Each structure stands twice: as structure tokens, then as C-alpha cells.
Short mmCIF file of C-alpha atoms in Angstrom, two decimals:
data_model
loop_
_atom_site.label_atom_id
_atom_site.label_comp_id
_atom_site.label_asym_id
_atom_site.label_seq_id
_atom_site.Cartn_x
_atom_site.Cartn_y
_atom_site.Cartn_z
CA MET A 1 -35.65 42.98 26.72
CA LEU A 2 -34.05 43.13 23.27
CA ARG A 3 -32.33 46.00 24.85
CA GLY A 4 -32.47 47.66 21.34
CA ILE A 5 -30.63 45.15 19.08
CA THR A 6 -31.50 45.13 15.60
CA TYR A 7 -32.29 41.23 14.57
CA ALA A 8 -33.35 40.31 10.95
CA GLU A 9 -33.82 37.23 9.73
CA LYS A 10 -29.95 36.44 7.49
CA ASP A 11 -28.80 36.43 11.13
CA ILE A 12 -30.45 32.90 11.82
CA THR A 13 -27.57 31.29 9.74
CA ARG A 14 -25.03 33.22 11.95
CA PHE A 15 -26.45 32.75 15.24
CA LEU A 16 -27.21 28.50 14.42
CA GLN A 17 -23.36 28.23 13.61
CA GLU A 18 -21.91 29.47 16.54
CA SER A 19 -21.52 27.13 19.68
CA GLY A 20 -21.83 28.21 23.05
CA ASP A 21 -18.00 28.21 23.28
CA THR A 22 -18.20 31.33 21.00
CA LEU A 23 -21.68 32.90 21.52
CA PHE A 24 -21.21 36.13 23.27
CA VAL A 25 -18.17 35.58 24.77
CA ASN A 26 -18.23 38.26 27.36
CA ASP A 27 -21.22 36.55 29.09
CA GLY A 28 -19.47 33.24 29.17
CA MET A 29 -22.03 30.45 29.41
CA MET A 30 -24.49 32.76 31.25
CA LEU A 31 -28.29 33.11 28.80
CA SER A 32 -29.24 37.11 27.80
CA GLU A 33 -32.58 38.03 29.00
CA PRO A 34 -34.38 37.58 26.07
CA GLU A 35 -32.85 33.41 25.97
CA GLN A 36 -33.60 32.87 29.52
CA GLU A 37 -37.20 34.01 29.25
CA MET A 38 -37.88 32.14 25.86
CA LEU A 39 -36.45 28.79 27.41
CA SER A 40 -38.06 29.14 30.92
CA LEU A 41 -41.10 29.26 28.70
CA ILE A 42 -40.32 26.13 26.93
CA GLN A 43 -39.03 24.32 30.03
CA SER A 44 -42.53 25.21 31.87
CA ASN A 45 -44.22 23.81 28.94
CA LYS A 46 -42.45 21.06 29.33
CA ASN A 47 -42.76 20.06 32.92
CA GLY A 48 -46.76 20.83 32.60
CA GLY A 49 -47.23 18.45 29.58
CA VAL A 50 -47.41 21.44 27.32
CA ARG A 51 -46.95 20.64 23.81
CA THR A 52 -44.36 23.84 22.06
CA THR A 53 -44.45 24.63 18.94
CA LEU A 54 -42.79 27.36 16.72
CA LYS A 55 -45.90 28.81 15.76
CA GLY A 56 -47.11 29.03 19.60
CA ILE A 57 -43.63 30.43 20.34
CA VAL A 58 -44.17 33.06 18.07
CA GLU A 59 -47.84 34.08 18.98
CA ARG A 60 -46.33 34.17 22.54
CA PHE A 61 -43.93 36.36 22.12
CA GLU A 62 -45.76 38.79 19.75
CA ARG A 63 -48.23 39.49 22.11
CA LYS A 64 -48.11 41.87 25.03
CA PRO A 65 -46.17 42.29 27.23
CA TYR A 66 -43.18 40.86 25.02
CA GLY A 67 -44.22 42.55 21.03
CA TRP A 68 -41.17 41.21 19.66
CA TYR A 69 -40.93 41.21 15.75
CA LEU A 70 -40.50 37.44 14.16
CA ALA A 71 -36.68 38.05 13.19
CA ALA A 72 -36.04 39.01 17.08
CA ILE A 73 -38.11 35.51 18.27
CA LEU A 74 -36.03 33.38 15.03
CA CYS A 75 -32.94 35.13 16.27
CA VAL A 76 -33.13 34.34 20.14
CA LEU A 77 -34.39 30.68 19.12
CA SER A 78 -31.33 30.26 17.25
CA LYS A 79 -29.05 31.31 20.20
CA ILE A 80 -30.42 28.39 22.43
CA CYS A 81 -30.71 25.73 19.62
CA ALA A 82 -27.00 26.89 19.29
CA ARG A 83 -25.98 26.97 22.60
CA GLY A 84 -27.76 22.88 22.95
CA LYS A 85 -30.41 23.61 25.27
CA VAL A 86 -33.39 23.36 23.24
CA GLU A 87 -34.09 20.74 20.67
CA VAL A 88 -36.18 21.18 17.41
CA ARG A 89 -38.03 18.19 15.99
CA LEU A 90 -40.50 18.19 12.26
CA ASP A 91 -42.82 15.11 12.22
CA GLY A 92 -40.47 13.28 15.15
CA ASN A 93 -37.01 14.11 13.12
CA LEU A 94 -34.39 16.21 15.09
CA LEU A 95 -33.81 19.19 13.10
CA GLU A 96 -29.98 20.44 12.74
CA ASP A 97 -27.57 23.03 10.52
CA ALA A 98 -29.28 23.36 7.37
CA GLU A 99 -32.54 21.28 8.27
CA LEU A 100 -32.89 23.81 11.20
CA GLU A 101 -32.49 27.04 9.36
CA LYS A 102 -34.63 25.98 6.43
CA ALA A 103 -37.21 24.96 8.93
CA LEU A 104 -37.10 28.05 11.17
CA LEU A 105 -37.87 30.34 8.02
CA ASN A 106 -40.35 28.41 6.52
CA THR A 107 -43.39 29.61 8.57
CA HIS A 108 -45.87 27.12 7.18
CA ALA A 109 -44.32 24.50 8.80
CA HIS A 110 -44.56 26.37 12.48
CA PRO A 111 -47.19 24.49 13.20
CA ASN A 112 -45.11 20.94 13.19
CA ILE A 113 -42.21 22.33 14.40
CA VAL A 114 -41.77 20.92 18.46
CA LEU A 115 -39.30 22.71 20.91
CA GLU A 116 -38.28 20.48 23.58
CA PRO A 117 -35.86 21.68 26.46
CA GLN A 118 -32.64 19.75 26.19
CA VAL A 119 -31.15 17.25 28.48
CA ASP A 120 -28.74 18.94 30.70
CA PHE A 121 -25.50 16.72 30.58
CA THR A 122 -23.38 16.74 34.15
CA ALA A 123 -19.83 18.43 34.08
CA SER A 124 -18.60 14.75 35.06
CA GLN A 125 -20.26 13.64 31.40
CA ILE A 126 -18.40 16.38 29.64
CA ARG A 127 -15.25 15.88 31.43
CA GLN A 128 -15.32 12.59 30.71
CA LEU A 129 -15.89 13.17 27.08
CA LYS A 130 -12.94 15.64 26.37
CA GLU A 131 -10.72 13.04 28.26
CA PHE A 132 -11.66 10.15 25.64
CA PHE A 133 -11.78 12.54 22.73
CA LYS A 134 -7.75 13.93 23.55
CA ASP A 135 -7.06 10.30 24.52
CA PHE A 136 -8.70 9.12 21.29
CA PHE A 137 -7.86 11.38 18.81
CA ASP A 138 -4.47 12.38 20.35
CA ALA A 139 -5.85 16.22 20.35
CA PRO A 140 -7.96 18.07 22.67
CA PRO A 141 -11.53 19.11 21.56
CA ASN A 142 -11.96 22.46 20.70
CA ALA A 143 -15.51 22.82 21.70
CA SER A 144 -16.42 22.71 25.49
CA GLU A 145 -20.20 22.88 25.94
CA ALA A 146 -22.36 19.38 25.20
CA LYS A 147 -24.18 19.82 22.04
CA ALA A 148 -21.16 21.42 20.39
CA LEU A 149 -18.34 18.57 22.17
CA GLY A 150 -21.29 15.68 20.83
CA HIS A 151 -21.18 17.50 17.30
CA GLU A 152 -17.25 17.50 17.30
CA THR A 153 -16.91 14.42 18.96
CA ALA A 154 -18.82 12.73 15.71
CA LYS A 155 -17.17 14.36 12.73
CA ALA A 156 -13.73 13.10 14.36
CA PHE A 157 -15.14 9.83 14.63
CA GLU A 158 -16.22 9.86 10.98
CA SER A 159 -12.81 11.82 9.96
CA LEU A 160 -11.29 8.49 11.16
CA LEU A 161 -13.45 6.50 9.10
CA LEU A 162 -12.62 7.97 6.16
CA ASN A 163 -9.32 7.68 6.47
CA LEU A 164 -8.75 4.21 7.56
CA THR A 165 -11.36 3.28 4.63
CA SER A 166 -8.58 4.67 2.72
CA ILE A 167 -5.71 3.05 4.16
CA ALA A 168 -7.69 -0.66 4.26
CA ALA A 169 -8.46 0.16 0.02
CA LYS A 170 -4.93 -0.64 -0.40
CA TYR A 171 -5.89 -4.58 1.15
CA GLU A 172 -4.20 -5.90 -2.30
CA GLN A 173 -0.55 -4.41 -1.82
CA TYR A 174 -0.79 -4.73 1.85
CA PRO A 175 -2.92 -8.23 3.25
CA PHE A 176 -2.57 -7.30 6.59
CA LEU A 177 -4.71 -4.25 6.12
CA LYS A 178 -7.61 -6.70 6.68
CA THR A 179 -7.61 -6.36 10.23
CA LEU A 180 -8.81 -3.05 9.84
CA ASP A 181 -12.21 -4.57 8.70
CA THR A 182 -13.60 -5.07 12.53
CA PRO A 183 -12.53 -1.26 13.65
CA ILE A 184 -14.15 0.22 10.59
CA GLU A 185 -17.29 -1.86 11.18
CA GLN A 186 -17.56 -0.39 14.85
CA ILE A 187 -16.49 2.99 13.98
CA LYS A 188 -19.52 3.20 10.74
CA GLU A 189 -21.68 1.98 14.26
CA LEU A 190 -20.12 5.14 16.12
CA TYR A 191 -19.90 7.97 13.65
CA SER A 192 -23.59 8.86 12.69
CA LYS A 193 -25.37 8.77 16.50
CA PRO A 194 -26.86 11.55 17.75
CA TYR A 195 -24.78 14.36 19.80
CA SER A 196 -26.16 12.89 22.98
CA PHE A 197 -24.86 9.45 22.19
CA TYR A 198 -21.66 10.11 22.99
CA LEU A 199 -22.25 12.17 26.23
CA THR A 200 -24.28 8.76 27.53
CA ASP A 201 -23.38 5.66 25.79
CA LEU A 202 -19.98 6.28 24.30
CA LEU A 203 -17.70 6.33 27.37
CA SER A 204 -19.44 2.45 28.25
CA GLN A 205 -16.97 1.51 25.22
CA GLU A 206 -14.08 3.13 26.33
CA ASP A 207 -11.74 0.72 27.38
CA PRO A 208 -12.28 -1.41 24.12
CA LEU A 209 -12.03 1.51 21.95
CA LEU A 210 -8.47 2.85 23.28
CA ASP A 211 -7.17 -0.77 23.27
CA MET A 212 -8.69 -0.92 19.65
CA LYS A 213 -6.70 2.39 19.06
CA GLU A 214 -3.55 1.38 20.84
CA SER A 215 -3.38 -2.41 19.45
CA ILE A 216 -4.48 -2.01 15.92
CA LEU A 217 -5.32 1.76 15.09
CA ASP A 218 -1.85 3.31 15.67
CA PRO A 219 0.27 0.81 14.95
CA ILE A 220 -0.97 0.68 11.50
CA ARG A 221 -1.24 4.37 10.90
CA ASN A 222 2.29 4.86 12.04
CA PHE A 223 3.33 1.84 10.18
CA MET A 224 1.88 3.57 6.51
CA SER A 225 3.15 7.14 7.02
CA GLY A 226 6.29 5.70 8.05
CA SER A 227 9.92 4.47 7.27
CA SER A 228 8.16 0.41 7.79
CA LYS A 229 6.08 1.10 4.95
CA ALA A 230 9.02 1.99 2.66
CA LEU A 231 10.64 -1.51 4.26
CA TYR A 232 7.53 -3.29 3.62
CA ASP A 233 8.01 -2.24 -0.15
CA GLU A 234 11.38 -2.66 -0.25
CA ALA A 235 10.99 -6.57 0.12
CA HIS A 236 8.12 -7.02 -1.93
CA LYS A 237 10.00 -5.52 -4.59
CA PHE A 238 12.92 -7.47 -4.20
CA LEU A 239 11.20 -10.51 -4.06
CA GLN A 240 9.39 -9.88 -7.29
CA SER A 241 12.73 -9.22 -8.96
CA GLN A 242 14.86 -11.64 -7.93
CA GLU A 243 12.30 -14.11 -8.15
CA PRO A 244 14.02 -16.05 -10.82
CA ASN A 245 17.51 -15.95 -8.77
CA LEU A 246 16.31 -17.03 -5.54
CA ALA A 247 16.26 -20.63 -6.40
CA TYR A 248 20.28 -20.45 -6.55
CA ALA A 249 20.90 -18.41 -2.96
CA ASP A 250 21.41 -21.21 -0.60
CA GLY A 251 19.42 -20.85 2.81
CA ASP A 252 15.86 -20.33 4.22
CA GLU A 253 15.73 -16.55 4.09
CA ALA A 254 13.32 -16.10 0.85
CA LEU A 255 10.42 -18.21 3.07
CA GLU A 256 11.35 -16.48 5.97
CA ILE A 257 10.66 -12.68 4.36
CA GLU A 258 7.32 -14.15 2.46
CA GLY A 259 6.70 -15.03 6.00
CA ILE A 260 7.24 -11.77 7.56
CA LEU A 261 5.39 -10.22 4.26
CA ALA A 262 2.17 -12.78 4.56
CA ASP A 263 1.86 -12.44 8.48
CA PRO A 264 -1.06 -10.64 9.73
CA SER A 265 0.62 -8.88 12.34
CA CYS A 266 3.23 -7.58 10.43
CA PHE A 267 2.72 -4.15 11.77
CA LYS A 268 3.45 -5.02 15.20
CA GLY A 269 6.90 -5.30 16.86
CA ASN A 270 10.20 -4.85 15.37
CA ARG A 271 9.05 -7.46 12.31
CA MET A 272 10.23 -4.97 10.37
CA GLN A 273 13.51 -5.18 11.57
CA GLN A 274 13.81 -8.70 11.37
CA LEU A 275 12.55 -8.23 7.91
CA LYS A 276 15.49 -5.89 7.11
CA THR A 277 18.20 -7.85 7.83
CA LEU A 278 16.41 -11.02 6.28
CA ILE A 279 16.61 -8.67 3.16
CA GLY A 280 20.38 -7.36 3.64
CA ALA A 281 21.30 -11.10 3.80
CA LEU A 282 19.52 -12.18 1.15
CA GLU A 283 20.74 -9.78 -1.38
CA SER A 284 24.58 -10.06 -0.05
CA LYS A 285 24.13 -14.31 -1.32
CA VAL A 286 21.83 -13.48 -4.54
CA ASN A 287 24.80 -10.54 -5.24
CA GLU A 288 27.68 -13.35 -4.36
CA GLN A 289 26.32 -16.14 -6.75
CA LEU A 290 25.82 -13.92 -9.13
CA SER A 291 29.49 -12.53 -9.11
CA LYS A 292 30.52 -16.33 -8.72
CA GLU A 293 28.63 -17.27 -12.24
CA LYS A 294 29.71 -14.00 -14.36
CA ALA A 295 33.07 -15.21 -13.23
CA GLU A 296 32.96 -18.78 -14.05
CA ALA A 297 30.77 -17.85 -17.34
CA ARG A 298 34.09 -15.19 -18.03
CA GLU A 299 36.48 -17.94 -17.05
CA SER A 300 35.18 -20.54 -19.92
CA ILE A 301 34.42 -17.98 -22.60
CA ASN A 302 38.00 -16.52 -22.08
CA SER A 303 39.27 -20.60 -22.33
CA LEU A 304 37.18 -20.88 -25.64
CA ARG A 305 38.96 -17.28 -26.69
CA ASN A 306 42.79 -18.47 -25.94
CA ARG A 307 41.72 -21.77 -27.44
CA ILE A 308 40.38 -20.34 -30.98
CA GLN A 309 43.81 -17.58 -30.98
CA GLY A 310 46.20 -20.47 -30.51
CA MET A 311 45.14 -22.75 -33.36
CA GLU A 312 47.27 -22.47 -36.10
CA GLU A 313 44.10 -22.20 -38.46
CA PHE A 314 43.93 -18.31 -36.38
CA SER A 315 47.25 -17.11 -37.33
CA GLN A 316 46.28 -18.26 -41.02
CA LEU A 317 43.42 -15.37 -41.39
CA SER A 318 43.62 -11.65 -41.86
CA PRO A 319 43.74 -9.38 -39.19
CA GLU A 320 40.18 -8.03 -40.16
CA GLN A 321 38.88 -12.08 -40.12
CA GLN A 322 41.10 -12.28 -36.81
CA ASP A 323 39.35 -8.95 -35.40
CA GLU A 324 35.71 -10.12 -36.43
CA LEU A 325 36.24 -13.31 -34.78
CA THR A 326 37.56 -11.59 -31.42
CA GLN A 327 34.61 -9.27 -31.72
CA ARG A 328 32.14 -11.91 -30.97
CA PHE A 329 34.19 -12.69 -27.79
CA ASP A 330 34.27 -9.24 -26.67
CA GLY A 331 30.24 -8.40 -26.76
CA PHE A 332 29.30 -11.39 -25.28
CA ALA A 333 31.37 -10.12 -22.63
CA GLN A 334 29.61 -6.79 -22.30
CA GLN A 335 26.75 -8.68 -22.44
CA LEU A 336 27.35 -11.00 -19.41
CA LYS A 337 28.31 -7.23 -17.31
CA GLN A 338 25.04 -6.07 -18.12
CA GLN A 339 23.12 -9.48 -17.08
CA THR A 340 21.32 -9.69 -13.75
CA LEU A 341 19.82 -13.07 -14.17
CA ILE A 342 21.20 -16.23 -13.37
CA ALA A 343 19.70 -18.49 -15.23
CA VAL A 344 19.63 -16.63 -18.41
CA LEU A 345 23.47 -16.16 -17.61
CA ARG A 346 23.90 -19.70 -17.73
CA ASP A 347 21.76 -20.11 -20.65
CA ARG A 348 23.31 -17.60 -23.03
CA LYS A 349 26.91 -19.54 -21.63
CA ARG A 350 25.50 -22.54 -22.97
CA GLN A 351 24.59 -21.10 -26.36
CA PHE A 352 27.88 -19.50 -26.83
CA GLU A 353 29.94 -23.07 -25.76
CA GLU A 354 27.30 -25.23 -28.27
CA ASN A 355 25.95 -22.56 -30.97
CA ILE A 356 28.06 -19.83 -31.52
CA TYR A 357 31.61 -20.80 -30.60
CA PRO A 358 30.94 -23.75 -33.21
CA GLN A 359 29.74 -21.22 -35.72
CA LEU A 360 33.34 -19.79 -35.37
CA LEU A 361 34.73 -22.82 -35.84
CA ARG A 362 32.82 -23.17 -39.20
CA GLN A 363 33.52 -19.54 -40.32
CA ILE A 364 37.49 -19.92 -39.78
CA ASP A 365 37.07 -23.35 -42.02
CA THR A 366 35.01 -21.16 -44.70
CA TRP A 367 37.51 -18.43 -44.73
CA LEU A 368 40.56 -20.92 -44.82
CA LYS A 369 39.07 -23.68 -47.40
CA PRO A 370 38.15 -21.96 -51.07
CA GLU A 371 34.81 -22.65 -52.74
CA SER A 372 34.66 -25.39 -55.31
CA LYS A 373 32.26 -25.51 -58.46
CA GLU A 374 29.94 -28.66 -58.89
CA ALA A 375 29.28 -29.93 -62.24
CA ASP A 376 26.53 -27.41 -62.80
CA GLY A 377 28.79 -24.57 -62.01
CA LYS A 378 27.23 -23.58 -58.57
CA LYS A 379 29.32 -22.81 -55.91
CA LYS A 380 29.85 -25.10 -53.20
CA ALA A 381 31.52 -24.24 -49.81
CA SER A 382 33.76 -26.56 -48.09
CA LYS A 383 32.69 -27.13 -44.86
CA ALA A 384 33.39 -29.54 -41.84
CA GLU A 385 30.67 -30.16 -39.08
CA TYR A 386 31.62 -29.07 -35.75
CA ILE A 387 30.02 -30.59 -32.79
CA SER A 388 29.79 -30.22 -29.15
CA SER A 389 31.82 -32.90 -27.10
CA ARG A 390 28.82 -32.50 -24.45
CA SER A 391 26.61 -33.73 -27.42
CA ILE A 392 28.30 -36.89 -28.47
CA PRO A 393 26.38 -39.88 -26.57
CA VAL A 394 28.61 -42.32 -24.69
CA THR A 395 27.36 -46.08 -24.12
CA TYR A 396 28.03 -47.16 -20.77
CA GLU A 397 26.48 -49.87 -18.53
CA LYS A 398 27.43 -48.31 -15.00
CA ALA A 399 25.87 -45.03 -13.48
CA TRP A 400 28.95 -44.17 -11.95
CA LEU A 401 32.91 -44.96 -11.78
CA ALA A 402 34.31 -46.44 -8.28
CA ASP A 403 37.86 -47.94 -9.50
CA GLU A 404 40.75 -47.40 -12.01
CA GLN A 405 38.77 -50.51 -14.05
CA ASP A 406 35.73 -48.00 -14.48
CA VAL A 407 37.47 -45.40 -15.48
CA ASP A 408 39.53 -47.48 -18.34
CA GLY A 409 36.17 -49.21 -19.21
CA TYR A 410 34.58 -45.65 -19.45
CA LEU A 411 37.79 -44.14 -21.77
CA ALA A 412 37.11 -46.72 -24.13
CA ALA A 413 33.50 -46.29 -24.27
CA LEU A 414 33.94 -42.07 -24.97
CA LYS A 415 37.18 -42.88 -27.23
CA GLU A 416 34.52 -45.31 -29.68
CA ALA A 417 31.84 -42.65 -29.79
CA ILE A 418 34.26 -39.78 -30.88
CA MET A 419 35.81 -41.83 -33.61
CA ARG A 420 32.71 -42.74 -35.00
CA GLU A 421 31.66 -39.25 -34.91
CA ILE A 422 35.39 -38.13 -36.62
CA LYS A 423 34.52 -41.05 -38.87
CA LYS A 424 31.18 -39.60 -40.51
CA GLY A 425 33.52 -36.22 -41.18
CA LYS A 426 32.58 -34.31 -38.20
CA ARG A 427 34.89 -32.25 -35.95
CA ILE A 428 34.49 -32.37 -32.36
CA GLN A 429 34.86 -29.28 -30.17
CA ILE A 430 36.38 -29.63 -26.81
#
């Protein structure tokens, strides 16, 4: 029966790793004579209620009329195990892969190793699982034999679980990934099942699984691997970087963008296209307002520059002194070009008007008025104090001006307040 083939224990690993789809390709799915003989014995024992142990198989085939040696017996058994025709158990636990190989080579365990014929699966069950595999995993399985197909399905679920778990780990950055929690739990229940489960019980869950794939898994995986993720990231980054400016932009685009980013279903439909449109609109508004603020700041600073250059005192300064003053205006104008935050832009403008500009006026006064000496010989600079007209408190009993009489009354109060400061020796910056 062995047909002169020489078997060695080292061949056991190779035979166990081969599936029924690759084992003896020339014979297709047909068993060799030694395989059929051994399988028939195991099936006959099963039908007769006799428990088949590996020790019993070895003893049977070592004796006449067979006379097989141990390595040949173990290799033939490995072949029918690889074909999915026999299950091997030790202490009730199913042995596969490395555990099965180790058990076959351990002669001391042979009396406790039980062999049982595998339940035959129908062609319909195999075909249905292959169809499900192709639909759910987007590729046809490599295996055609029942056991190998079951194992391939288990590994495919395990690979999918690893992929989804890796994606779900980015939940903090993409809150909608919380949607994956339920699918991940479902797949955890599926990937570690015995291979027979996928041929007998899995198909009862086919419709819910395919619905889950279509409504959640595919949209999320496509989102995370495509341009939609880039749009989401761009929107999130834009809101973060422009947050200080958003209060100055009219409209509800910012709130709508935040709503889409927080939407648990934002990975579906055309939500990212809506997001792209909103970002474009909001960015235009922010840039327009920023440009407007810069223009107003430049206009204000240029007005102050023209005013100071038009002063008679400015013409009395040396060219070097005039350049020093002018450079202060040029430097501030350069800062305005680089500024991207509206609030900071307004604050810098205010600081220049209320602090730096009065300093420049005092500098002119210092240059034009020589220092005087006090009685103790110390130098004392003659400096005028400049204050902004905005800082002068005006006492007026009304909250607004409604007619000419109100205007006259307010102007009188303003004049009184200004004169009060001038009498104190202060100069009013306008």
C-alpha cells in the first residue's frame, strides 16, 4: 500500500501544513490507498461505538497484514488530518498545527490521543461560506476544502479585528470611531471559533454581518484611507488655528463645521463635501476680515506718521533723528503684515497709538529742549507729558446725543475736560 514511498518523522510537519487543496494535486480530492485504509478503520470504529486511540492505530498498522513502520503511520495520519478527514483530541481538547505535531511525535501521549472522523460538510455549505467570504472580505478564499476554508475564514476575521482595533485606537482624534465598538465586539466573538462553526453556524448571521460591513465597516475604512480623512483633519486644524479669529467672522459656518466634526455619522454620505464648502466660506470670511483690520491699522499708523511729520518740531530735528522716528513707523508696519490674529492686531494697534506714539512725541520734545541743571548740579530733562484724548474722562449726563443741543452740551463738557488736563501741563494726543 505504501508503494515504496519512504517516510520520515520530519515529513510530519510538511504534511500537516498542507491542505486538501494542495495535497497530492494530481489526485485531486481522492485519498490514497493508505489514507483510505486508515480512515475506514477510524470510521468503522466510530460506527461501532469503539474509541480509536493513536496507540491503537499504530498497533493495528504495525502488525500483519500491513507491517508499516511508525514514521509511515504518523505521516499517513498527518495527511488525512490535513485533508480535514480526522480530528485529533487530547484530554477532550482539539489539537491543531504545532500542538498536533508535538502530540504525534510524543509516543508517551499516544494512548490518550483520540481520533474521530470529521463530520462531512455538504458542497452547499462550502459554497455558501465561499460566497460569504468573498462578499464580506472583498476577495475570494484560497481554500476549497472545508477545514482549510474554515481556518482561512477564522484568520480573515482575526486580521479584520486587528485592522479595526488599530483604526479605533484613534478615537481621541476622530470621535466618530466610537461607532466601531459594537462591530469589534461582534468580530471578537467570531474570529476564535472552531473551523466547523463557519460552515454550520456563521451563515445564520450572514445578513446582519453584511449589513454591518456595508453601513459601518466599509464607509469608515474608506474614510480613514482616503481623501475624506484629509478633509476632516484640515477642518479640525483650521478651527484650532483660527479659533481666535472666528469671533470676528459673521455667519454660522464655524458652528456648522464643529457640528459635522462631532457627528457620529460624519463618515457617511456627503458630509465631508459639505465640510469642504463650509471651510472655504469661513476661510474667505476670516481672510477678508483680517485684511480689513490690517488696512485699518495701516491707515491709522500712516495718519499718525503724516501728523508727526507735518509738525513744525519734526522739521527742526536732524536727519538722523527724523530717520529714527520714521523707522519706528516702518517697523510697526512690517509687524502688521506678519500678524495673523485679529485680536492681537487690534491690541498692537492700540498699544502703538496709546503708548508708542506718545513716546515718540516725548522724544521730539526731549531732543528739542536742552537739559537744565538743578541746584545740586544734577541734570533735569524738560519733558512734557502726553496723554491720549481717549483717556480723558468726560462728565456728561446723557448716554447718547440726539439733537444739536445735546451736541453743544457734550462739546462743552469735552472742552472743559481737555482744558483741565492742559492746565495741568499735559499735551493731548489726537
